[in-house]
Amino acid sequence: MNLNLLLSIACITGVTTLASAQPGRWQQKVDYEMEIDFDVSIHRFTGTQKLIYKNNSPDTLHKVFYHLYFNAFQPGSMMDVRSENIQDPDRRVRQRIARLKDSEAGYLQPLSLKQNGKTVQYDVNGTILEVLLNKPVLPGNEVVLKMQFEGQVPLQIRRSGRDNAEGISYSMAQWYPKLCEYDYEGWHANPYIGREFYGTWGDFDVKISIDPTFVVAATGYCQNPNEVGYGYEDEGVEVTHQLNKKLTWHFNAPNVHDFVWAADPDYTHLKKEGPNGIILHFFYQPDSITEKTWPLLPDITANALEFMNEHFGTYPYNKYSVIQAGDGGMEYPMATLINGRSSMEGLVSVTIHEFFHSWYQMVLGSNESLYAWMDEGFTSYASAYTMKYIRDSKNDPLQRLYNNYYLMAKSGNEEPLSSHADHFNTNRAYGIATYSKGAVTLGQLEYIMGKEVFDRAFRRYYNTWKFKHPNPTDFKRIMEKESGLELDWYFLDWVGTTRTIDYGIRSVISKGDKTMVTIERTGQMPMPVEVIVEYNNGDIEKYYLPLRIMRGEKPDDGVIPRIVLPDWPWTYPTYTFAIQAAAETIKRIEIDPSKRMADLNQSDNIFIIDQIMHATFD
Ligand SMILES: [Zn+2]
């Protein structure tokens, strides 16, 4: 587990080459150089941006697209209109965009754009900039795009903005012209409506000049720590600022797909060395609440990171920053913006959740718009186990997520996990699907494959796909390879539809020295079934009914003696098997006491001896 500093740097820089060289899957690369001049008196900035874009695709590109996210914070934007029309608007947005005055709205616009030194035509459509290239970029070629741009930071509405509810001056997320991703599925010029992101891997070099009273926290490694000070400087170095001159903060972030920063004059900056020499940074504004909670956060986060590395794969960068800013909690490469004035419990759980997005989104860079469950669901799953570890709890960490899913599935308003993140009919259906059902997806894989095999497969997924763009099939294939099972049936129904699972014990019939048990599938979606038989003498046995279309079975965990029954062809609505014992010796029979199978109606999952005695004996 112990990667030293050098090794992990080598790992970060080496991976891009490997990724683009991987047969059958290419990925684009873009390096950013940006210089930002920020005027805190009017909340505006100008910038220069140099992109070196490498077309690793087999296609000739005639156009490129950029995101101009800040244009979403203008009255009449797609984000505004969506918020005013959806039946359950995000309470942080509601009609707040519609009410923004000119000086409070956000914007981001190019002032000039050149391709290899020559001016190109472009068109701004809301949050998307469409560029018609002078010369197409051929497969394997590079293009240099230089832009001058200006922006105005909106009042804090969603994720980014100025003067957030806790008084942080600038939450600078989704703030610069960001190249849209082009992959094997084509361009992803997604308008900014509410959620989910996707980006191209590359190296960022960013210089931010701002009033010298501000402390800046950001993605990446600070390149001039002894110049800026504020807790970045080397030990024992004296830093003196000229208070009348802007201070330039220089950050470098290798192999990331986004860049965030935040700035406030009142930040206190704490540091803690975590496992593998990783430096954890914490930025908060001291007040009567945060002074009691934030100083405890570094030790807890370092302890959590040990567990996270061991169970989910090693965090690959040498730095991570937890920054009080934003409007709740939102993940970015090597950093998170979180609300800081919550309870200790809230602060820890948001920090762990957002930190885990470093695995599920920042390193496994799936297209979140299309596969939000692979980011929020996987993050919720991993966070739940880590919170159980931190709390030293005996409770099932996934129970709450299963319960959320059950409520949604029974409500009739559920929408498939395969829905586009911005296209769900309600925010609630999006939230439960991606966070809760997404986590249940993995909970059920524990049940289908066996927990030990799943844990191994989940780490293999991370190690195989890190610094790439895995999709659901890539994930499914790793699960299949590690378990030896065929799993199409599971992902097709569970991710692509809202079919539900329901099994029950239909009858238990005494046949002399045997007991015949009939299991019924009443849900539309098939699953393997485990039935636990508990005897009056305290013995326990597990009857395992694999599904025929799995083409295999999960390994015996050795905890309870297991009897493997012939597999169940899923079209058969019932399945009858014999327990080699008289009914009178049995105390109870139960389907899946682990509760890992998301059985929507569990009232028919248990049969107890009294019921057997009163059942039809024939
Ligand atoms: Zn999340």
CSV table of C-alpha atoms in Angstrom, one decimal, residues 14 17 85 91 105 120 147-148 152 175 192 224 273 295 300 390 410 430 566 595:
chain,number,residue,atom,x,y,z
A,14,GLY,CA,2.9,7.7,-16.6
A,17,THR,CA,0.6,7.6,-22.0
A,85,ASN,CA,-40.5,24.7,-14.0
A,91,ARG,CA,-34.1,25.2,-2.6
A,105,ALA,CA,-25.4,37.8,-12.5
A,120,VAL,CA,-11.2,31.7,-35.5
A,147,MET,CA,-8.2,32.7,-25.7
A,148,GLN,CA,-8.6,36.0,-23.9
A,152,GLN,CA,-18.1,38.2,-13.6
A,175,TRP,CA,-15.3,29.3,-13.6
A,192,TYR,CA,-25.2,23.7,-17.7
A,224,ASN,CA,5.5,29.8,-5.1
A,273,GLU,CA,0.4,14.7,6.9
A,295,PRO,CA,-9.4,21.7,14.3
A,300,ILE,CA,-10.3,12.2,11.5
A,390,ILE,CA,-15.0,5.9,11.8
A,410,LYS,CA,-43.0,2.0,-4.0
A,430,TYR,CA,-32.5,11.9,-9.5
A,566,PRO,CA,-29.6,-26.8,-9.3
A,595,LYS,CA,-30.9,-8.0,3.3
